[in-house]
Coordinates of C-alpha atoms in Angstrom, one line a residue:
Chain A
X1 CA 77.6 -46.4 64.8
X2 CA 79.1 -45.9 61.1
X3 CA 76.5 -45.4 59.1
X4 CA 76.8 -47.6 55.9
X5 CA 77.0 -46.5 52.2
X6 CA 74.3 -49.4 51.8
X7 CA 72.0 -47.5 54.6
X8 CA 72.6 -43.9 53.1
X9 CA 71.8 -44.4 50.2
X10 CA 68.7 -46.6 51.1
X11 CA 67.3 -43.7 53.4
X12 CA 68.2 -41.4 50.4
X13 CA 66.1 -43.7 48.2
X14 CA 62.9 -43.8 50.7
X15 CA 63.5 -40.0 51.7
X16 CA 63.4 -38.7 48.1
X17 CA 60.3 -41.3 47.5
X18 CA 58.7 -39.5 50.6
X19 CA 59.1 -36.2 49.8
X20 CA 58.3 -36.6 45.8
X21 CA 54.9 -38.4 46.9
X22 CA 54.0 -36.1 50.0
X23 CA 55.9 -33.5 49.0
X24 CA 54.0 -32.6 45.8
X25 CA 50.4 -31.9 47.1
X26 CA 52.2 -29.4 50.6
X27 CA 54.2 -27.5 47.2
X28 CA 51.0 -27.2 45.2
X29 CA 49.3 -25.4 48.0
X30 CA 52.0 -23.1 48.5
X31 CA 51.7 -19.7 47.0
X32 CA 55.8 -19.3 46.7
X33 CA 56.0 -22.6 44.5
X34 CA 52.9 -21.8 42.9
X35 CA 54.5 -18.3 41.7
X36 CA 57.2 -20.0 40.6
X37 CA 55.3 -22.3 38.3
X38 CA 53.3 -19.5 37.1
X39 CA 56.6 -17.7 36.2
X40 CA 56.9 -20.6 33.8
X41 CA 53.4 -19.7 32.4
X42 CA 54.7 -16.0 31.2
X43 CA 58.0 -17.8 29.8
X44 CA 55.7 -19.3 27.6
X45 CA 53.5 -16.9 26.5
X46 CA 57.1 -14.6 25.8
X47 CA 58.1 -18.0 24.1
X48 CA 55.3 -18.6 22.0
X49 CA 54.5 -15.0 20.4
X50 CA 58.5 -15.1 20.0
X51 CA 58.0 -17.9 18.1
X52 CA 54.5 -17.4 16.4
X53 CA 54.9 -13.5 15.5
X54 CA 51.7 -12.9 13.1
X55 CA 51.4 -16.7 11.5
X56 CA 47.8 -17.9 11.1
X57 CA 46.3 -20.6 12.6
X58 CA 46.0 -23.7 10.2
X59 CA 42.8 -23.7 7.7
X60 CA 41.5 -26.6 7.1
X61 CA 38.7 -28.3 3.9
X62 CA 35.1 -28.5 4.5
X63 CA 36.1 -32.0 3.7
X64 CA 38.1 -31.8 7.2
X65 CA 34.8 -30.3 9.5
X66 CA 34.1 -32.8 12.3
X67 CA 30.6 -34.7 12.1
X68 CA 29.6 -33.4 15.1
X69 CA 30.8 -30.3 17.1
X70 CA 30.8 -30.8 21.0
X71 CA 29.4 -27.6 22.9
X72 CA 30.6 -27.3 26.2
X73 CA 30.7 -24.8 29.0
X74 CA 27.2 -23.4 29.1
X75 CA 24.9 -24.3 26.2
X76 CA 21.9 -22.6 27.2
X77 CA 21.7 -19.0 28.5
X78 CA 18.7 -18.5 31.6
X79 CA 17.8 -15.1 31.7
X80 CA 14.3 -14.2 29.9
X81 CA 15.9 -11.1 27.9
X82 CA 18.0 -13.1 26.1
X83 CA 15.5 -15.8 25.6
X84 CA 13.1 -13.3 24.2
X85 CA 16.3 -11.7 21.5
X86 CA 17.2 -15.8 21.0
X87 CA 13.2 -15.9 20.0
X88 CA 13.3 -13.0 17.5
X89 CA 16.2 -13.6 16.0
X90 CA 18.2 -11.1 17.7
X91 CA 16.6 -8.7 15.5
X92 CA 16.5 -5.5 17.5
X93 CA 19.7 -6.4 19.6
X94 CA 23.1 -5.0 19.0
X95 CA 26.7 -5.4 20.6
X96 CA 28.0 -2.8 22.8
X97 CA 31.7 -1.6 22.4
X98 CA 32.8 0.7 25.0
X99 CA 35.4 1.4 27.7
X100 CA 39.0 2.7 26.4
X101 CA 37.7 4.3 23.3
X102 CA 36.9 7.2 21.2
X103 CA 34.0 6.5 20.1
X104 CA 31.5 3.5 21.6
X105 CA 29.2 1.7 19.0
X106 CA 26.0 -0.2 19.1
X107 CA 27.0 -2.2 16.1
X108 CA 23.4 -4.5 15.3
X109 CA 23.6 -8.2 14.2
X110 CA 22.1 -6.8 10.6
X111 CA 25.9 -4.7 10.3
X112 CA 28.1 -7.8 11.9
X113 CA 26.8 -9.8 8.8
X114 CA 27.0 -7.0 6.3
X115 CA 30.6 -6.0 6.9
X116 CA 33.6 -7.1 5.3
X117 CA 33.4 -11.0 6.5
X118 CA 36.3 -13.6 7.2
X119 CA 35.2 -17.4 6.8
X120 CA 38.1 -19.8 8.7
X121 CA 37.9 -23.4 9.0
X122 CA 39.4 -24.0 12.2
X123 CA 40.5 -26.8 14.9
X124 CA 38.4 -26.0 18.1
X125 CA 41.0 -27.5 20.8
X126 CA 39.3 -27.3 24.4
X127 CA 41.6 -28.2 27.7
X128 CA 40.9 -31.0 28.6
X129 CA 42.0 -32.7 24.9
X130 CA 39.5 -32.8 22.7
X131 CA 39.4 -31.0 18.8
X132 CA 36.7 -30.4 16.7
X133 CA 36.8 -29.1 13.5
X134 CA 33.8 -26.1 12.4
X135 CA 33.5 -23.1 9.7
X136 CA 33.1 -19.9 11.1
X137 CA 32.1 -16.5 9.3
X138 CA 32.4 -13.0 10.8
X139 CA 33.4 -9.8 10.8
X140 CA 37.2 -9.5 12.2
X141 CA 37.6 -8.0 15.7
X142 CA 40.2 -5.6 14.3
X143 CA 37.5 -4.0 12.5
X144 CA 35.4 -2.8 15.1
X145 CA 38.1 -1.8 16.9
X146 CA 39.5 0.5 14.5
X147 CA 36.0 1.9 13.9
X148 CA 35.1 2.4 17.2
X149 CA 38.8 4.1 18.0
X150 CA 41.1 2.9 20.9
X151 CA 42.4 4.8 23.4
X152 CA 46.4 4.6 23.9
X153 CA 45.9 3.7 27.4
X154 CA 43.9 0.5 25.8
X155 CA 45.3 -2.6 26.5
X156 CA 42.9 -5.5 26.8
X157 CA 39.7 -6.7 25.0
X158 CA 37.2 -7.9 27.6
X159 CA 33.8 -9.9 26.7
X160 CA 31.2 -9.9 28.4
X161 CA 28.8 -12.3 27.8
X162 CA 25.1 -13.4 28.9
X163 CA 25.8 -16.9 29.9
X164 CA 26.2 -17.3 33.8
X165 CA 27.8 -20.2 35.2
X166 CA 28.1 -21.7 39.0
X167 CA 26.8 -17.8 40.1
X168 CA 29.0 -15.6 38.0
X169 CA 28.9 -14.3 34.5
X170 CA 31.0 -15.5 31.5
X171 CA 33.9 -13.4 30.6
X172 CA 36.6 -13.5 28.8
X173 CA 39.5 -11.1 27.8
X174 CA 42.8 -11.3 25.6
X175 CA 45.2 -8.4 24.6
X176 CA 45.5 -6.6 21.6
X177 CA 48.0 -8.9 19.8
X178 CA 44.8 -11.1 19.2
X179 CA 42.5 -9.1 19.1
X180 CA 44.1 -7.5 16.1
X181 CA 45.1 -11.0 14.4
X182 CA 43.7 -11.6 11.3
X183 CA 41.5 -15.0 12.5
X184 CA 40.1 -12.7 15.2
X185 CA 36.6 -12.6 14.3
X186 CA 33.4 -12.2 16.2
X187 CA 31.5 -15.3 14.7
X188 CA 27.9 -15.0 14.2
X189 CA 27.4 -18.0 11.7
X190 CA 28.9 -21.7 12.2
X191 CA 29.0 -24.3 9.1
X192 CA 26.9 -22.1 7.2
X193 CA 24.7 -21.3 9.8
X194 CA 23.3 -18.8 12.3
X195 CA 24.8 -19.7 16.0
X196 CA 22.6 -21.7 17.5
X197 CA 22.0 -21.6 21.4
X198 CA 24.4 -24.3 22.3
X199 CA 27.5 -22.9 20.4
X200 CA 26.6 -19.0 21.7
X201 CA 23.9 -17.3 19.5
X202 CA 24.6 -14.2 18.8
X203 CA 28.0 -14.1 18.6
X204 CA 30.7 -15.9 20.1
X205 CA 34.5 -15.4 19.6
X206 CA 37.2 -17.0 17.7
X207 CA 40.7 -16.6 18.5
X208 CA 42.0 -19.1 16.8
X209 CA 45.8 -19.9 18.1
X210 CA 44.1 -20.4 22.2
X211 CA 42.0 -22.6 23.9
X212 CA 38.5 -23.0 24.1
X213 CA 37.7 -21.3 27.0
X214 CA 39.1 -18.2 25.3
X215 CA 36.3 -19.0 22.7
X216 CA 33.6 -16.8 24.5
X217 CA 30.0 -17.7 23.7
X218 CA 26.7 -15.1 23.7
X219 CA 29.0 -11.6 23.7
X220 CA 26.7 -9.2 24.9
X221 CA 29.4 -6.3 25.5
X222 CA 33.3 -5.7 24.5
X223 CA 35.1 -3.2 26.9
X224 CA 38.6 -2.0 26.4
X225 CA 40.4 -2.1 29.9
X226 CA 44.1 -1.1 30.6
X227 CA 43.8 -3.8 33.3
X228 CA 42.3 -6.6 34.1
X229 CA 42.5 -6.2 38.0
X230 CA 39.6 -4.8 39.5
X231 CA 37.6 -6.9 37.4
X232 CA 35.3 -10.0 39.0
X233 CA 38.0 -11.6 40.6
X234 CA 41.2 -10.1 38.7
X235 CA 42.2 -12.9 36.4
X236 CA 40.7 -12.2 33.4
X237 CA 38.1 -14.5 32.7
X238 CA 35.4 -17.0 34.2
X239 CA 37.9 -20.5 34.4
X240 CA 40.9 -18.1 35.4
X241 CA 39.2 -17.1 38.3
X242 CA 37.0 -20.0 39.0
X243 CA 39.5 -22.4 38.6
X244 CA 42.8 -21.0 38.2
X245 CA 43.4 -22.1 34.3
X246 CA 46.1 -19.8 32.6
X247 CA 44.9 -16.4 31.1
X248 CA 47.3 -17.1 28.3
X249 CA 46.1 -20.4 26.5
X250 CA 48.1 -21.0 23.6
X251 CA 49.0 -24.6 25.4
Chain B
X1 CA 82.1 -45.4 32.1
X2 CA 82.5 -42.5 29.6
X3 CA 85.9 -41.4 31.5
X4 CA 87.5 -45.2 32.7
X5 CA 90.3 -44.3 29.9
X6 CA 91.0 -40.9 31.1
X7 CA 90.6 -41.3 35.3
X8 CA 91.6 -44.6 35.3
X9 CA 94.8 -45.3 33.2
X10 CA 94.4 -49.0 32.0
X11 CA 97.6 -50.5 33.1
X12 CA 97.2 -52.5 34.5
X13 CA 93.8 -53.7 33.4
X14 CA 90.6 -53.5 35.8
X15 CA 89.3 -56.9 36.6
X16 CA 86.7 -58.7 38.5
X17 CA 86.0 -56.9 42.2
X18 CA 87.9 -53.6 41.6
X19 CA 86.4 -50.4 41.8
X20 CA 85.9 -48.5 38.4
X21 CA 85.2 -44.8 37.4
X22 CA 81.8 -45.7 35.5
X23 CA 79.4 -42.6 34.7
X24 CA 80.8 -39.4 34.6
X25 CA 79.3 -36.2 36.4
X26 CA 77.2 -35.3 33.6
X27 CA 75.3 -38.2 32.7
X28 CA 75.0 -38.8 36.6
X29 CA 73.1 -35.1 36.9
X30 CA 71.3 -35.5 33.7
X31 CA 70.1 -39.2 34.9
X32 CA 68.6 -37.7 38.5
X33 CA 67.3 -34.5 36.8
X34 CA 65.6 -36.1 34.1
X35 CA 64.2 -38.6 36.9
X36 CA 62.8 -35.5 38.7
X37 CA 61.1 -34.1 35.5
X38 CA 59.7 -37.4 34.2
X39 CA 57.8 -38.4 37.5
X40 CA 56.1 -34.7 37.8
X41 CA 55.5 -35.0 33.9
X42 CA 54.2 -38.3 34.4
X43 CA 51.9 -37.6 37.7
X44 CA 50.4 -34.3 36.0
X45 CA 49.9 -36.2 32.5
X46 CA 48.0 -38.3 34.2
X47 CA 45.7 -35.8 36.1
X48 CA 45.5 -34.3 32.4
X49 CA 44.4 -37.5 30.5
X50 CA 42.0 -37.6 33.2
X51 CA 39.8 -34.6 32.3
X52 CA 39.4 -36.3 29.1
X53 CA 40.2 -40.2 28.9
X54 CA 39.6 -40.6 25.2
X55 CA 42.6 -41.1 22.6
X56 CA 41.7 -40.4 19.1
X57 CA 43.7 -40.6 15.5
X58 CA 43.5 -37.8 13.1
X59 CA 43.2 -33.9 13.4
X60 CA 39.8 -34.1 15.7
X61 CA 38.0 -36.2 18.4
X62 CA 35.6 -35.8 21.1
X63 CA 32.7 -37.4 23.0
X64 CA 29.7 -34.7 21.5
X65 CA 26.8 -36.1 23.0
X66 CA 25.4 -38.9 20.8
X67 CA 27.8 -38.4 18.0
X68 CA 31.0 -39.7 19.8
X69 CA 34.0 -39.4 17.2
X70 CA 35.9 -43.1 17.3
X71 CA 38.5 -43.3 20.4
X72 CA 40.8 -46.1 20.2
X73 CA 41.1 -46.0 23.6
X74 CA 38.2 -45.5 25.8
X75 CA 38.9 -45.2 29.5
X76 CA 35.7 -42.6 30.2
X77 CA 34.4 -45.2 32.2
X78 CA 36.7 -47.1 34.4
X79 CA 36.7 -45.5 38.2
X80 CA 33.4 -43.5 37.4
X81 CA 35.3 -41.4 34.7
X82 CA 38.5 -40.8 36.9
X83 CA 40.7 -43.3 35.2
X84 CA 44.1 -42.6 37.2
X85 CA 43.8 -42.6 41.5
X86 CA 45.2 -39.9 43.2
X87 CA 47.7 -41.5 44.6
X88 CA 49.5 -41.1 41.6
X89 CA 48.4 -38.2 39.9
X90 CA 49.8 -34.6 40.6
X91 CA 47.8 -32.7 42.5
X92 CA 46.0 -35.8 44.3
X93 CA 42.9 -33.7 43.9
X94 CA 41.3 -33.3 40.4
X95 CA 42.5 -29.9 39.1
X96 CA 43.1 -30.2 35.4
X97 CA 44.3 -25.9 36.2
X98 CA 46.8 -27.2 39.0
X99 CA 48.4 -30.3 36.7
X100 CA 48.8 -27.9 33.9
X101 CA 50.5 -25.6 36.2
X102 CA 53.0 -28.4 37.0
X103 CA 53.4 -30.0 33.6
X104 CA 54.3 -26.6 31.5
X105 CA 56.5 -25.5 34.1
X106 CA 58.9 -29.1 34.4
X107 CA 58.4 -29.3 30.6
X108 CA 61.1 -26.7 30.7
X109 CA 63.1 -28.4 32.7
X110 CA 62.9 -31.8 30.6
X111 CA 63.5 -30.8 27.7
X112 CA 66.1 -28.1 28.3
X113 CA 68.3 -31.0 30.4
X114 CA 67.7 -33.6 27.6
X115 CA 68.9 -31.4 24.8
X116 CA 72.0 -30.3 26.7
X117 CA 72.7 -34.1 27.5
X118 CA 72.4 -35.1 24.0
X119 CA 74.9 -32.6 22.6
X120 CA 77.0 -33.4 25.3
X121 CA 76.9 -36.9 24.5
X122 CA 77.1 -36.0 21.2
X123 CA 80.6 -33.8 21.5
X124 CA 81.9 -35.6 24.1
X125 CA 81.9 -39.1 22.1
X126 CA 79.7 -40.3 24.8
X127 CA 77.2 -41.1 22.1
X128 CA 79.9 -42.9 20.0
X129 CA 82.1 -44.7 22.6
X130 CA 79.3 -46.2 24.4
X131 CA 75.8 -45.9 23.0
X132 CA 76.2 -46.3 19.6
X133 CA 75.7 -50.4 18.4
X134 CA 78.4 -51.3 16.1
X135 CA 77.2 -53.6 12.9
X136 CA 78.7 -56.8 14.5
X137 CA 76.8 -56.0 17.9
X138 CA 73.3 -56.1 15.5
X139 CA 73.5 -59.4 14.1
X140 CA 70.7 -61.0 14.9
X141 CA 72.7 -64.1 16.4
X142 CA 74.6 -61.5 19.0
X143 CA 70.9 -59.7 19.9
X144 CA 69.8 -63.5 20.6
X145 CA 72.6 -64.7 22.7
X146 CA 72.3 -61.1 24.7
X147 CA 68.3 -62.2 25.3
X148 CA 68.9 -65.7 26.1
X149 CA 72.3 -64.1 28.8
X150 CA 69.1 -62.0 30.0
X151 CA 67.0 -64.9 30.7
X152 CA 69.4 -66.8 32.5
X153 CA 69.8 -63.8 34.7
X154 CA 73.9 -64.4 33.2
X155 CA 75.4 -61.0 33.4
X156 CA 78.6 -59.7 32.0
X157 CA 81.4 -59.8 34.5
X158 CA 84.8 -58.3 34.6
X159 CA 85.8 -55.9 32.7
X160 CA 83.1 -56.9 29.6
X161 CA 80.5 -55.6 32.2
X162 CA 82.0 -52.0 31.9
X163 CA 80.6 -51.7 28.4
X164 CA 77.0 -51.8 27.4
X165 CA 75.4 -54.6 26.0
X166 CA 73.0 -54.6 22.6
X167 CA 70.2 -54.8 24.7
X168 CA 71.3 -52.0 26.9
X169 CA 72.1 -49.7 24.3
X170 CA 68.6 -50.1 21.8
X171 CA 67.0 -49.7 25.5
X172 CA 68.9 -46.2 26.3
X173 CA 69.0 -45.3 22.8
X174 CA 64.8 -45.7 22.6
X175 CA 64.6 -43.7 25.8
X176 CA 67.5 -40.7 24.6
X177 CA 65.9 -40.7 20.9
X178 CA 62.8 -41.9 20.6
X179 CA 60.6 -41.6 23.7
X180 CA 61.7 -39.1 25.3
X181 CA 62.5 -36.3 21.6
X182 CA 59.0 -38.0 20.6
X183 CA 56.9 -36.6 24.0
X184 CA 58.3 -33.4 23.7
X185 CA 57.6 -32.9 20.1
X186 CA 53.9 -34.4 20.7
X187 CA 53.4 -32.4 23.2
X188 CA 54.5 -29.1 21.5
X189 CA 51.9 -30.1 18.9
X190 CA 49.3 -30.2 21.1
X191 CA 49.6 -26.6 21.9
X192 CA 47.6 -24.1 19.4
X193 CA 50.1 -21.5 19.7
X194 CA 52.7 -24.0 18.6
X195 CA 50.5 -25.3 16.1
X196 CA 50.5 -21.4 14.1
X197 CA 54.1 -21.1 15.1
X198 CA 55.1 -24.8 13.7
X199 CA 52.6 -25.8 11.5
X200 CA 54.8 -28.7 9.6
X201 CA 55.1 -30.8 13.4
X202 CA 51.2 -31.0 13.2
X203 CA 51.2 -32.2 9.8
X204 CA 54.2 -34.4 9.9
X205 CA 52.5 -36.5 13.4
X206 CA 49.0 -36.3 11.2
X207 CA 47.1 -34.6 13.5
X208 CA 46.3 -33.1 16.7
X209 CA 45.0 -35.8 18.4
X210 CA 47.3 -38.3 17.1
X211 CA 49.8 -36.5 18.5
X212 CA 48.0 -36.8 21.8
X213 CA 47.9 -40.5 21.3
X214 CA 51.4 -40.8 20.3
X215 CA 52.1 -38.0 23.6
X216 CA 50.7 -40.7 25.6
X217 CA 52.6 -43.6 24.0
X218 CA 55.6 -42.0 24.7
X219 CA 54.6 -41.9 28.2
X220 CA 53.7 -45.5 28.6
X221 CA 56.5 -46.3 27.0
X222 CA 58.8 -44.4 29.2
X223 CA 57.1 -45.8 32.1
X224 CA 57.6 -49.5 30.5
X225 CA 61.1 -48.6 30.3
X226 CA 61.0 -47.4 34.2
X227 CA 60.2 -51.1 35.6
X228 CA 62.8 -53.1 33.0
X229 CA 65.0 -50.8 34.4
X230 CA 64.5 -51.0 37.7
X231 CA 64.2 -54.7 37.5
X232 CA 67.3 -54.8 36.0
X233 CA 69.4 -52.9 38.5
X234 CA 67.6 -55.0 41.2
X235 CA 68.7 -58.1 38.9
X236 CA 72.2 -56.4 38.7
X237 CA 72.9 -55.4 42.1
X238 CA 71.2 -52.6 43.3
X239 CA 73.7 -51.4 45.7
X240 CA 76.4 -51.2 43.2
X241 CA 74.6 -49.6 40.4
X242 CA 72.9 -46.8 42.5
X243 CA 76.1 -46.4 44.1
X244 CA 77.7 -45.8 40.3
X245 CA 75.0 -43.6 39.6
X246 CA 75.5 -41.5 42.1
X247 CA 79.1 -41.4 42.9
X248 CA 80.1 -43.0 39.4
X249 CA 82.2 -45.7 41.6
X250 CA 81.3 -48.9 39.8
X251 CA 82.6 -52.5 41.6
X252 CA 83.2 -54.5 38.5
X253 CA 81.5 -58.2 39.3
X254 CA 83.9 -60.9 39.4
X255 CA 84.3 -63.2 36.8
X256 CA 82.1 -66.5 37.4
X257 CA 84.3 -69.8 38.2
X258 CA 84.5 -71.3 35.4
X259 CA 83.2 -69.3 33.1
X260 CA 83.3 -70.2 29.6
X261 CA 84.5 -67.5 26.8
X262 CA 80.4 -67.0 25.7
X263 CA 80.1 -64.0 27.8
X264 CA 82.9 -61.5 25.9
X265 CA 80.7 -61.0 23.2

């Protein structure tokens, strides 16, 4: 009954195979281990503005802009309000900024374009790998912001936009690091021209150093929020709640 | 192997069937640990390349309907757009969300071991004693007896087996230097925030998505060195090279009857 060295460390071998293979799904269903690797996710976000402090996003040549710029997500919005706006030019529409402020502002297209603009050329990077290069003009978030007056118990930008996808409504939020950062800007032209549907005529977002699901599209509405709990399902956006994909998406 | 001079006095000399001191402690840990983080990095890159099974060079690429950009490697439609089973991807299930989850958290883990190991090996003269090929040891006439040894399945024996051969050492040295600094620094240039933070790492690699090619270079390439490794322990005597690597107990093989002087390179 002695137990070789030559069988302990073969049932070491197959027992570590076993657990790593099996082992991995049972661990990504539990909450503990979950919380654990999502502990991870706010070392990086600590890590990253650590590392990043104010530094810009890299600009790139109209030389550089992709032949053809992928839209993804939703690329057509359904309900017929919009459609009629999309129909006259958004001509008589304007973005609402409310919540934790002063003073909320109807802010019309005709003012987004005539404010002081930012032009970027930008790498679009989505999740699942793929870059594509565009120019984007707009007025910075910052801006409106400051017009509109934040309250001190404002901590988040949240967007809320006309697309709906699977049953909910598009949202998106980010804190007020970004959403005073310099590429901020609410885009309302793309290579030169007016959104189109696809890309998220009006106005779509551009935060330049995250992902592009941060990038919302058709921004009906801004609200400043001290918290993002209580909100659809807490998370923060659409694909953080749908799908679980991490608020912070500068990775 | 690192510590034979200090645990092991050498009078009288180790020979062929004695037991050896042949890894120390910390190149044992770092070896299991960076076993650990590899596999999870590997299963979850895979569920990642998944949700998009294009590689591209240059700063931008993507599949925008009708106007693809050029992939050099097109897997989008092998296994209906699923390239990688889920036997072994991390989660088995397709959650781009859930790999992420997994891959930024053991990323830590990887990296943080490998640079500690390196530094160690580094300070310790682990890096010089043992990994390092001296000039003589790259002539191509020693590189070419060490493949044709290879071929004829003729390992060292005695006490030349304690020290790494010129194969041995380009192979470690490609995995400690190359593969394994080159997938952490492709990966941290995949990451926009990284990409503000260090802009030159984008520049230097040319590009965001060549550094996801190169990422996933790295990657096969660490997995390429995976089976030559595990052939070669196999080859080797898998008992007694597990063993070593777990308890650092190494049973020098015995010298071949006969054996003619080619072998002490």
């Amino acid at each position: 009954m002695i137990l070789s060295r030559r069988k302990l460390i073969g049932i070491g071998a197959a027992g570590a195979g076993g657990l790593l293979l099996g082992g991995c799904d049972r661990l990504n269903d539990s909450e503990t281990f979950r919380g654990v690797l999502g502990g991870a996710t706010g070392l990086n976000q600590r890590t990253q503005r650590l590392l990043m402090g104010n530094s810009l996003a890299k600009e790139f040549t109209e030389a550089d802009i992709s032949p053809a710029f992928k839209p993804n997500g939703s690329t057509s919005v359904g309900n017929p309000a919009y459609k009629a706006q999309l129909a006259g030019g958004f001509a008589d529409w304007a973005l609402r900024i409310d919540g934790l402020v002063k003073q909320p502002l109807l802010v019309p297209l005709s003012a987004l374009k005539t404010m002081p603009q930012r032009i970027q050329i930008t790498r679009h990077d989505c999740v699942e790998g793929w870059s594509a290069i565009g120019k984007w003009q707009g007025p910075q978030l910052g801006t409106l912001l400051a017009q509109a007056g934040l309250l001190p118990s404002a901590k988040y930008a949240v967007f809320h936009c006309a697309d709906v996808l699977e049953g909910a409504p598009y949202y998106e939020s980010i804190d007020l690091v970004d959403a005073f950062h310099p590429q901020t800007i609410l885009a309302w032209a793309m290579n030169g021209q007016p959104l189109s549907e696809p890309h998220g005529a009006p106005i779509r977002l551009r935060v330049e150093r995250q992902l592009g699901y941060k990038q919302a599209k058709y921004i009906m509405r801004i609200e400043l929020r001290d918290t993002l709990a209580g909100l659809y399902r807490g998370k923060g956006g659409f694909w953080e709640d749908s799908r679980g994909y991490q608020w912070y998406a500068g990775i | 192997m690192s510590e034979a001079e200090t645990e092991a006095p050498p009078p009288p000399q180790p020979k062929g069937g004695d037991l050896v001191r042949r890894h120390s402690l910390v190149t044992r840990l770092w070896h299991w640990t960076n076993l650990v983080a590899v596999t999870v990095m590997l299963m979850s890159g895979l569920m990642i390349f998944n949700a998009h099974p294009r590689l591209y060079w240059g700063q931008y690429g993507s599949n925008a309907p009708g106007h693809p950009d050029p992939a050099w490697l097109d897997l989008s439609h092998v296994n209906g757009g699923v390239p990688f089973p889920p036997w072994i991807t991390i989660p088995s299930h397709y959650s781009l969300a859930d790999a992420r989850l997994w891959h930024f958290a053991f990323a830590w883990i990887l990296g943080l071991v490998i640079a500690a190991y390196l530094l160690w090996s580094l300070i310790s003269g682990h890096l010089k004693r043992d990994l390092a090929p001296r000039p003589a040891e790259l002539a191509p006439a020693n590189i070419w007896h060490d493949i044709k040894n290879h071929a004829r399945l003729r390992f060292p024996t005695g006490l030349a087996a304690l020290r790494y051969h010129i194969l041995q050492k380009l192979a470690y040295g490609g995995v400690l230097f190359v593969l394994l600094p080159g997938a952490i620094l492709t990966g941290l240039t995949m990451s926009p925030g990284m990409n503000a933070a260090l802009p030159f790492l984008v520049d230097v690699l040319g590009g965001r998505q060549s550094a996801r090619s190169l990422h996933f270079l790295c990657a096969f390439g660490l997995v390429a060195f995976f089976f030559v490794h595990i052939a070669m322990v196999v080859l080797a005597g898998p008992i007694n090279e597990v063993r070593s690597m777990l308890t650092g107990w190494f049973r020098l093989p015995r010298e071949r009857p006969g054996k003619q002087e080619e072998d002490a390179a």
